[in-house]
Coordinates of C-alpha atoms and ligand atoms in Angstrom, one line a residue:
M1110 CA 0.0 -0.3 0.1
T1111 CA 1.7 3.2 -1.4
K1112 CA 0.3 6.0 1.0
E1113 CA 0.6 9.7 -0.5
T1114 CA -0.5 12.2 2.3
F1115 CA -2.4 14.9 1.4
L1116 CA -4.3 16.4 4.6
D1117 CA -3.2 17.6 7.9
L1118 CA -5.5 18.2 10.5
G1119 CA -3.5 18.6 13.3
F1120 CA -3.3 17.0 16.5
Q1121 CA -6.8 15.6 17.8
P1122 CA -8.4 14.0 20.7
I1123 CA -11.0 11.1 20.7
A1124 CA -13.8 12.7 18.7
N1125 CA -16.4 11.0 21.2
G1126 CA -14.3 11.5 24.1
F1127 CA -16.3 13.5 26.1
L1128 CA -15.1 15.0 29.5
K1129 CA -16.5 15.6 32.9
E1130 CA -14.8 18.5 35.1
G1131 CA -11.5 17.6 36.2
E1132 CA -10.6 15.1 33.4
T1133 CA -9.0 17.2 31.2
D1134 CA -5.4 17.0 32.4
N1135 CA -3.8 14.0 30.4
E1136 CA -6.3 14.1 27.8
F1137 CA -5.1 11.9 24.4
F1138 CA -4.4 13.7 21.5
F1139 CA -3.0 12.3 17.7
P1140 CA -1.7 13.4 14.6
L1141 CA -4.5 13.3 12.1
E1142 CA -3.3 13.1 8.6
V1143 CA -5.1 11.7 5.5
A1144 CA -3.4 9.8 3.0
L1145 CA -4.4 8.5 -1.0
D1146 CA -3.6 4.7 -1.3
E1147 CA -2.3 4.9 -4.8
D1148 CA -2.9 1.4 -5.3
T1149 CA -6.8 1.1 -4.2
F1150 CA -7.8 4.4 -4.4
L1151 CA -8.6 4.7 -0.7
V1152 CA -8.6 7.2 1.2
T1153 CA -7.4 6.4 4.7
Q1154 CA -5.8 7.9 7.9
K1155 CA -2.0 7.5 7.8
E1156 CA -1.8 6.2 11.1
Y1157 CA -5.3 4.5 13.3
V1158 CA -6.3 5.0 16.4
S1159 CA -6.2 1.8 18.3
P1160 CA -10.0 0.6 18.4
E1161 CA -10.2 0.3 22.0
K1162 CA -9.6 4.0 22.7
M1163 CA -12.7 5.1 20.6
F1164 CA -15.0 1.9 21.1
N1165 CA -15.7 1.0 25.0
D1166 CA -18.2 0.7 27.2
T1167 CA -18.8 4.2 27.7
Y1168 CA -19.7 4.9 24.1
A1169 CA -21.5 8.1 23.7
Y1170 CA -22.7 8.1 20.0
R1171 CA -26.6 6.7 20.0
G1172 CA -28.2 6.3 16.8
S1173 CA -31.6 6.7 17.8
M1174 CA -31.3 10.4 19.0
S1175 CA -32.5 11.7 15.4
K1176 CA -35.8 10.9 14.1
T1177 CA -34.4 11.2 10.5
M1178 CA -32.1 7.9 10.9
V1179 CA -34.7 6.3 13.4
E1180 CA -37.2 6.5 9.9
H1181 CA -34.0 5.8 7.8
F1182 CA -33.6 2.4 9.1
K1183 CA -37.1 1.8 8.6
N1184 CA -37.4 2.2 5.2
I1185 CA -34.3 0.2 4.6
S1186 CA -35.2 -2.8 6.8
M1187 CA -38.6 -2.5 4.8
T1188 CA -36.6 -2.4 1.4
L1189 CA -33.9 -5.2 2.3
G1190 CA -37.5 -7.4 3.6
A1191 CA -38.9 -7.3 -0.2
Y1192 CA -35.5 -9.1 -1.2
L1193 CA -35.2 -11.7 1.1
D1194 CA -37.1 -15.0 1.9
P1195 CA -39.6 -14.8 4.9
N1196 CA -37.4 -15.0 8.6
P1197 CA -34.1 -14.3 7.0
K1198 CA -31.3 -15.0 9.1
V1199 CA -29.6 -11.3 9.7
L1200 CA -26.5 -10.1 11.2
E1201 CA -25.7 -6.5 11.6
I1202 CA -22.1 -5.4 12.1
G1203 CA -22.2 -2.3 14.8
S1204 CA -25.6 -2.4 16.0
N1205 CA -25.2 0.3 18.2
D1206 CA -28.6 0.9 20.2
G1207 CA -30.7 -1.4 17.9
V1208 CA -31.7 1.7 15.5
F1209 CA -31.9 -0.5 12.9
I1210 CA -32.2 -4.5 14.2
K1211 CA -35.3 -3.1 16.0
N1212 CA -37.0 -3.6 12.7
W1213 CA -36.5 -7.1 12.9
G1214 CA -37.6 -10.3 14.8
T1215 CA -35.4 -11.3 17.6
E1216 CA -35.8 -15.1 16.6
T1217 CA -33.1 -14.9 13.6
T1218 CA -31.6 -11.5 13.7
Y1219 CA -28.0 -11.3 15.3
A1220 CA -25.9 -8.3 16.5
V1221 CA -22.4 -7.6 16.5
E1222 CA -21.3 -4.3 19.0
P1223 CA -18.0 -4.5 20.6
C1224 CA -19.3 -1.1 22.8
G1225 CA -20.7 -2.9 25.9
N1226 CA -23.2 -0.2 26.8
F1227 CA -25.2 -0.8 23.8
A1228 CA -24.8 -4.5 23.5
K1229 CA -26.2 -4.7 26.8
E1230 CA -28.9 -2.7 25.5
T1231 CA -29.8 -5.4 22.3
N1232 CA -29.4 -8.3 24.2
D1233 CA -32.0 -6.8 27.1
L1234 CA -34.0 -6.7 23.7
G1235 CA -33.9 -10.3 23.2
Y1236 CA -31.3 -9.8 20.3
K1237 CA -28.5 -12.0 20.3
T1238 CA -25.5 -9.4 20.4
Y1239 CA -21.4 -10.5 20.1
S1240 CA -20.0 -7.7 22.5
R1241 CA -16.5 -7.9 20.3
F1242 CA -14.8 -6.5 17.5
W1243 CA -15.8 -7.9 14.1
N1244 CA -12.9 -10.2 12.8
K1245 CA -12.7 -13.8 10.6
D1246 CA -12.5 -15.4 14.3
L1247 CA -15.7 -14.1 15.3
S1248 CA -17.5 -14.6 12.0
N1249 CA -16.1 -18.2 12.3
D1250 CA -17.9 -18.7 15.6
I1251 CA -21.0 -17.4 14.5
V1252 CA -20.8 -19.7 11.5
A1253 CA -20.3 -22.6 13.9
E1254 CA -22.8 -21.3 16.0
V1255 CA -25.7 -20.1 14.1
G1256 CA -24.7 -20.8 10.2
T1257 CA -24.6 -18.3 7.3
M1258 CA -26.6 -15.4 7.2
D1259 CA -28.9 -14.0 4.3
L1260 CA -28.2 -10.6 5.1
V1261 CA -25.0 -8.9 6.6
F1262 CA -25.8 -5.2 7.1
A1263 CA -23.5 -2.1 8.6
A1264 CA -24.3 1.4 8.7
N1265 CA -21.3 3.7 9.6
C1266 CA -19.0 0.7 10.8
M1267 CA -17.1 -0.8 7.9
C1268 CA -15.2 2.7 7.6
H1269 CA -14.4 2.9 11.2
I1270 CA -12.4 -0.3 10.8
P1271 CA -8.7 -0.3 9.3
D1272 CA -7.9 -4.1 7.8
L1273 CA -10.5 -4.2 5.3
E1274 CA -9.0 -7.5 3.7
E1275 CA -9.9 -9.2 7.2
T1276 CA -13.1 -7.1 7.7
F1277 CA -14.6 -8.1 4.1
G1278 CA -13.2 -11.4 4.1
A1279 CA -14.7 -12.3 7.5
V1280 CA -18.3 -10.9 5.9
A1281 CA -17.9 -13.4 2.5
N1282 CA -17.1 -16.1 5.3
V1283 CA -20.4 -15.5 7.1
L1284 CA -22.7 -14.7 4.2
D1285 CA -24.4 -17.4 2.3
K1286 CA -23.5 -18.0 -1.2
E1287 CA -26.4 -16.0 -2.4
G1288 CA -26.6 -13.5 1.0
L1289 CA -26.7 -9.5 0.2
F1290 CA -23.6 -7.6 1.8
V1291 CA -25.6 -4.3 2.5
F1292 CA -23.2 -1.3 4.3
E1293 CA -23.7 2.3 4.0
D1294 CA -20.9 4.9 4.8
P1295 CA -20.2 9.1 4.5
S1296 CA -19.5 9.2 0.6
L1297 CA -15.7 10.3 -0.3
A1298 CA -17.4 12.2 -3.3
K1299 CA -20.0 14.1 -1.5
M1300 CA -17.1 15.2 1.2
I1301 CA -14.9 16.4 -1.7
N1302 CA -17.7 18.6 -3.3
L1303 CA -19.0 19.8 0.0
N1304 CA -15.8 20.9 1.6
S1305 CA -17.1 18.8 4.7
Y1306 CA -13.8 17.5 6.3
D1307 CA -15.1 17.2 9.3
Q1308 CA -16.4 13.6 7.8
I1309 CA -12.6 12.9 9.0
Y1310 CA -11.9 11.3 13.0
D1311 CA -10.4 8.9 14.9
E1312 CA -13.7 6.5 14.0
H1313 CA -13.5 7.3 10.1
A1314 CA -10.2 5.0 9.5
H1315 CA -11.5 5.6 5.7
I1316 CA -13.7 7.7 3.5
F1317 CA -15.1 5.3 0.8
S1318 CA -15.3 6.0 -2.6
V1319 CA -17.0 3.3 -4.8
L1320 CA -14.1 3.2 -6.5
A1321 CA -12.0 1.9 -3.7
L1322 CA -14.7 -0.3 -2.2
K1323 CA -14.9 -2.3 -5.8
N1324 CA -10.9 -2.8 -5.3
E1325 CA -10.9 -3.7 -1.9
L1326 CA -14.5 -6.3 -1.9
E1327 CA -12.7 -7.8 -5.1
K1328 CA -9.9 -9.0 -2.9
V1329 CA -12.1 -11.4 -1.0
G1330 CA -13.8 -12.7 -3.6
M1331 CA -17.5 -10.2 -3.7
R1332 CA -18.5 -7.3 -6.3
I1333 CA -21.0 -4.9 -5.9
I1334 CA -24.1 -5.0 -7.3
R1335 CA -26.1 -1.8 -6.5
V1336 CA -25.0 1.4 -5.2
D1337 CA -27.7 4.0 -3.6
E1338 CA -26.5 7.6 -3.3
L1339 CA -28.2 8.8 0.4
S1340 CA -28.4 12.4 1.6
V1341 CA -27.9 11.0 5.4
H1342 CA -24.8 12.0 7.1
G1343 CA -24.2 14.6 4.8
G1344 CA -24.0 12.4 1.9
S1345 CA -23.8 8.4 2.0
N1346 CA -23.1 5.3 -0.2
R1347 CA -24.9 2.2 0.4
I1348 CA -23.2 -0.3 -1.4
W1349 CA -25.1 -3.5 -2.1
A1350 CA -22.4 -6.3 -2.2
V1351 CA -22.5 -10.2 -2.8
H1352 CA -20.3 -13.3 -3.3
Q1353 CA -18.5 -13.0 -7.0
D1354 CA -20.2 -16.2 -8.3
S1355 CA -23.7 -15.6 -6.9
S1356 CA -26.7 -15.3 -9.1
W1357 CA -27.2 -11.7 -8.4
V1358 CA -27.2 -9.3 -11.2
E1359 CA -25.4 -5.6 -11.1
N1360 CA -27.5 -3.1 -11.8
S1361 CA -26.5 0.5 -13.7
S1362 CA -25.8 2.4 -10.6
V1363 CA -22.8 0.5 -10.0
S1364 CA -21.2 1.9 -13.6
Q1365 CA -22.7 5.4 -13.5
A1366 CA -21.5 6.0 -9.6
L1367 CA -17.9 4.8 -11.2
S1368 CA -18.0 7.1 -14.3
F1369 CA -19.4 10.0 -11.7
E1370 CA -16.0 9.5 -9.3
R1371 CA -13.4 9.1 -12.2
L1372 CA -15.1 12.2 -13.7
L1373 CA -14.4 13.8 -10.3
G1374 CA -10.8 12.8 -10.5
L1375 CA -11.1 10.4 -7.1
D1376 CA -8.3 8.8 -8.8
M1377 CA -5.9 11.3 -9.1
L1378 CA -3.6 12.9 -5.9
E1379 CA -4.0 16.4 -7.6
V1380 CA -7.8 16.6 -6.7
Y1381 CA -6.9 15.6 -3.0
D1382 CA -4.2 18.5 -2.9
R1383 CA -7.1 20.7 -4.0
F1384 CA -9.2 19.8 -1.3
S1385 CA -6.4 20.2 1.3
T1386 CA -5.9 23.7 -0.3
R1387 CA -10.0 24.7 0.6
V1388 CA -10.2 23.1 3.9
A1389 CA -7.2 25.6 5.2
Q1390 CA -9.5 28.5 3.5
S1391 CA -12.4 27.2 5.4
K1392 CA -10.5 27.2 8.4
L1393 CA -9.5 30.8 8.2
D1394 CA -13.0 31.7 6.8
L1395 CA -14.5 29.9 9.9
Q1396 CA -12.3 31.8 12.3
T1397 CA -12.9 35.2 10.7
L1398 CA -16.4 34.8 10.8
L1399 CA -16.7 33.5 14.7
W1400 CA -14.4 36.2 15.9
S1401 CA -16.7 39.3 14.1
C1402 CA -19.5 37.9 15.9
K1403 CA -17.4 38.0 19.1
D1404 CA -16.1 41.5 18.2
N1405 CA -19.7 42.5 17.8
G1406 CA -21.0 41.1 21.0
H1407 CA -22.5 38.7 19.6
K1408 CA -23.5 35.5 21.6
V1409 CA -22.8 31.9 19.3
I1410 CA -23.7 28.3 20.6
S1411 CA -23.3 25.1 18.3
Y1412 CA -26.1 22.2 17.9
G1413 CA -25.4 18.8 18.2
A1414 CA -22.1 17.4 19.9
T1415 CA -20.8 15.6 16.8
S1416 CA -17.7 13.8 16.1
K1417 CA -17.8 16.2 13.0
S1418 CA -17.6 19.5 15.2
T1419 CA -14.9 17.6 17.7
T1420 CA -12.6 17.8 14.1
I1421 CA -13.4 21.4 13.2
F1422 CA -13.4 23.2 17.0
N1423 CA -9.6 21.5 17.1
Y1424 CA -8.9 22.2 13.9
C1425 CA -9.8 25.8 14.2
D1426 CA -8.7 26.3 17.7
I1427 CA -11.9 27.1 18.8
D1428 CA -13.3 27.1 22.2
S1429 CA -15.7 28.4 24.7
E1430 CA -14.3 31.9 23.8
L1431 CA -15.9 31.9 20.7
I1432 CA -18.9 29.3 21.3
D1433 CA -20.6 29.9 24.7
Y1434 CA -22.2 26.6 25.2
I1435 CA -22.9 23.1 22.8
V1436 CA -26.7 21.9 23.2
D1437 CA -27.1 18.0 22.3
T1438 CA -30.4 15.4 23.2
T1439 CA -27.7 12.9 24.2
P1440 CA -28.0 12.1 27.7
E1441 CA -24.3 10.8 27.5
K1442 CA -23.2 14.1 26.6
Q1443 CA -25.3 16.5 28.5
G1444 CA -22.9 17.9 31.5
K1445 CA -19.6 17.1 30.0
L1446 CA -17.0 19.4 28.0
S1447 CA -16.4 18.6 24.2
P1448 CA -13.4 16.7 23.4
G1449 CA -9.9 18.8 22.9
T1450 CA -11.4 22.5 23.2
H1451 CA -13.8 21.5 26.4
I1452 CA -16.7 23.6 25.7
P1453 CA -19.4 22.9 27.9
I1454 CA -22.7 20.4 26.6
T1455 CA -26.0 21.2 28.0
K1456 CA -29.1 20.0 27.4
P1457 CA -31.8 21.5 24.7
L1458 CA -33.8 24.2 26.8
G1459 CA -36.9 23.6 24.6
L1460 CA -36.5 27.1 22.7
I1461 CA -32.9 28.6 22.2
E1462 CA -32.5 30.9 24.9
D1463 CA -33.0 34.8 23.4
D1464 CA -29.5 36.1 24.0
I1465 CA -28.3 33.9 21.4
N1466 CA -27.8 35.4 18.3
Y1467 CA -26.2 32.7 16.1
C1468 CA -26.3 28.7 16.5
F1469 CA -23.1 26.8 14.5
L1470 CA -24.6 23.6 13.1
G1471 CA -22.3 21.2 14.5
A1472 CA -25.3 18.4 13.6
W1473 CA -25.3 20.2 9.9
N1474 CA -26.3 16.8 8.4
F1475 CA -29.8 17.5 10.2
M1476 CA -30.1 20.8 9.3
D1477 CA -33.7 20.1 8.3
E1478 CA -35.1 18.1 11.5
I1479 CA -33.0 21.3 13.2
S1480 CA -34.4 24.1 11.3
K1481 CA -38.1 22.7 12.1
K1482 CA -37.4 22.1 15.4
E1483 CA -35.9 25.3 16.0
S1484 CA -38.5 27.5 13.9
A1485 CA -39.2 29.9 16.6
F1486 CA -35.4 30.7 17.1
L1487 CA -35.4 31.5 13.0
E1488 CA -38.5 33.4 13.5
R1489 CA -37.1 35.8 16.2
G1490 CA -34.1 36.6 13.8
G1491 CA -31.6 34.4 15.1
R1492 CA -28.9 32.7 12.1
F1493 CA -27.5 29.0 11.9
I1494 CA -23.8 29.3 10.4
T1495 CA -22.5 26.3 8.8
H1496 CA -19.5 25.9 7.1
V1497 CA -20.5 23.5 4.2
P1498 CA -19.9 23.8 1.6
I1499 CA -18.8 27.3 2.2
V1500 CA -18.7 29.0 5.6
R1501 CA -21.8 31.2 5.9
F1502 CA -25.1 32.4 7.7
V1503 CA -27.8 30.1 6.5
Ligands
DWN649 O1 -20.1 7.3 11.9 C1 -20.9 8.0 12.9 C2 -21.7 8.4 13.0 C3 -23.2 7.3 12.1 O2 -22.4 8.8 13.7 C4 -19.9 7.6 14.2 N1 -18.8 7.2 14.0 C5 -20.2 8.9 15.4 C6 -21.3 9.6 15.0 O3 -21.0 10.9 14.4 P1 -21.3 12.4 14.5 O4 -21.6 12.2 16.1 O5 -21.0 13.1 13.9 O6 -22.9 11.7 14.5 P2 -24.5 13.0 14.3 O7 -25.5 11.9 13.8 O8 -24.0 13.6 13.3 O9 -24.7 13.2 15.6 C7 -25.8 14.2 16.1 C8 -25.9 14.7 17.2 O10 -27.0 15.6 17.3 C9 -26.3 13.6 18.3 O11 -25.7 13.5 19.3 C10 -27.7 13.8 18.5 C11 -27.5 15.4 18.5 N2 -29.0 16.2 17.8 C12 -29.4 16.8 18.8 O12 -28.9 17.2 20.0 N3 -30.3 17.6 18.4 C13 -29.7 15.9 17.0 C14 -30.4 16.1 16.2 C15 -31.3 15.6 15.4 C16 -31.1 16.8 17.5 O13 -31.9 17.2 17.2

């Protein structure tokens, strides 16, 4: 693997490493650099943070905290159900709080979730949950215990695992010969087009292009038969993959996606160098805008204590001098400090307080849902601030 580094986002903390007062002294930081593998065109971190540092029994991200995602996983469950025989055997890798598997029966649905806090929740719901990291050994244990699967599903999980050959090989091992492997992760094309560099943080070992995934899946005897472009999480791709020798037929969405990515130049290093320049400009523009709000005596908060905003606040040196506090609906995040720059996180008070003039969208990927929820703030003249595709008031 020849990795050409093209982006340096500086020293970053654990993106979901929310801290209590008094815990900030020995915080872990790592150099976050991004590279292009010029053999497979995989965009990947230069060095990877050890999984145990990120995924443990206090993991704070809870998938069910947005209506958008609850609805999203309900819809895809119905779609997939139409392609499978009744009572299919389903395995989800990275099941989090069960936001996807809750749409499937407990009898023949299995889950893999290394974060013990969430594995307990889905076990308690009646889903056999393996609280282990996904790898070949675990896939062998599952095959031995319950046989092969008709569907393996993963959402925002595959891009979290550094060794893709082992990861996809383990999926091939557990998947029935006519089975479906369906997974969704942020889209590299969208990140380049939106300049949404905040998709890059410790957990996202890779940002996937279809091009790179085709190459990585072929290594383990699998092929892509369908690509769905999704709006969720700032723009994602849903990949449908099968065993090379299965009877599934590839549809035109695959060739369309590959042609589009080649048109964007995702197989050319200079495209990433230009992206890196735009990221540096975005940093300067956001710092300028927030300091001008501050100098005019305006108060700014941030909406959504996201992994994405951890990258932004640490790359752009934004702390509570510029952002008064962050609001977030997740109980595990409330009352804590944001990773790295230690901005206080509070429970939303219902309405955004009258003395708040601006709201940076840490969860810009949920802008529609948030705008509806905060219509009173907007009606009284409050404004959102976002950095995608450029730094601007919304
Ligand atoms: O890949 C990952 C994605 C799926 O989720 C994980 N590695 C980590 C995490 O990334 P993120 O934290 O950037 O994800 P979200 O889904 O953009 O986080 C949204 C945050 O905003 C949550 O903490 C919930 C919060 N929220 C809120 O406070 N009010 C969300 C909505 C919609 C709201 O109205």
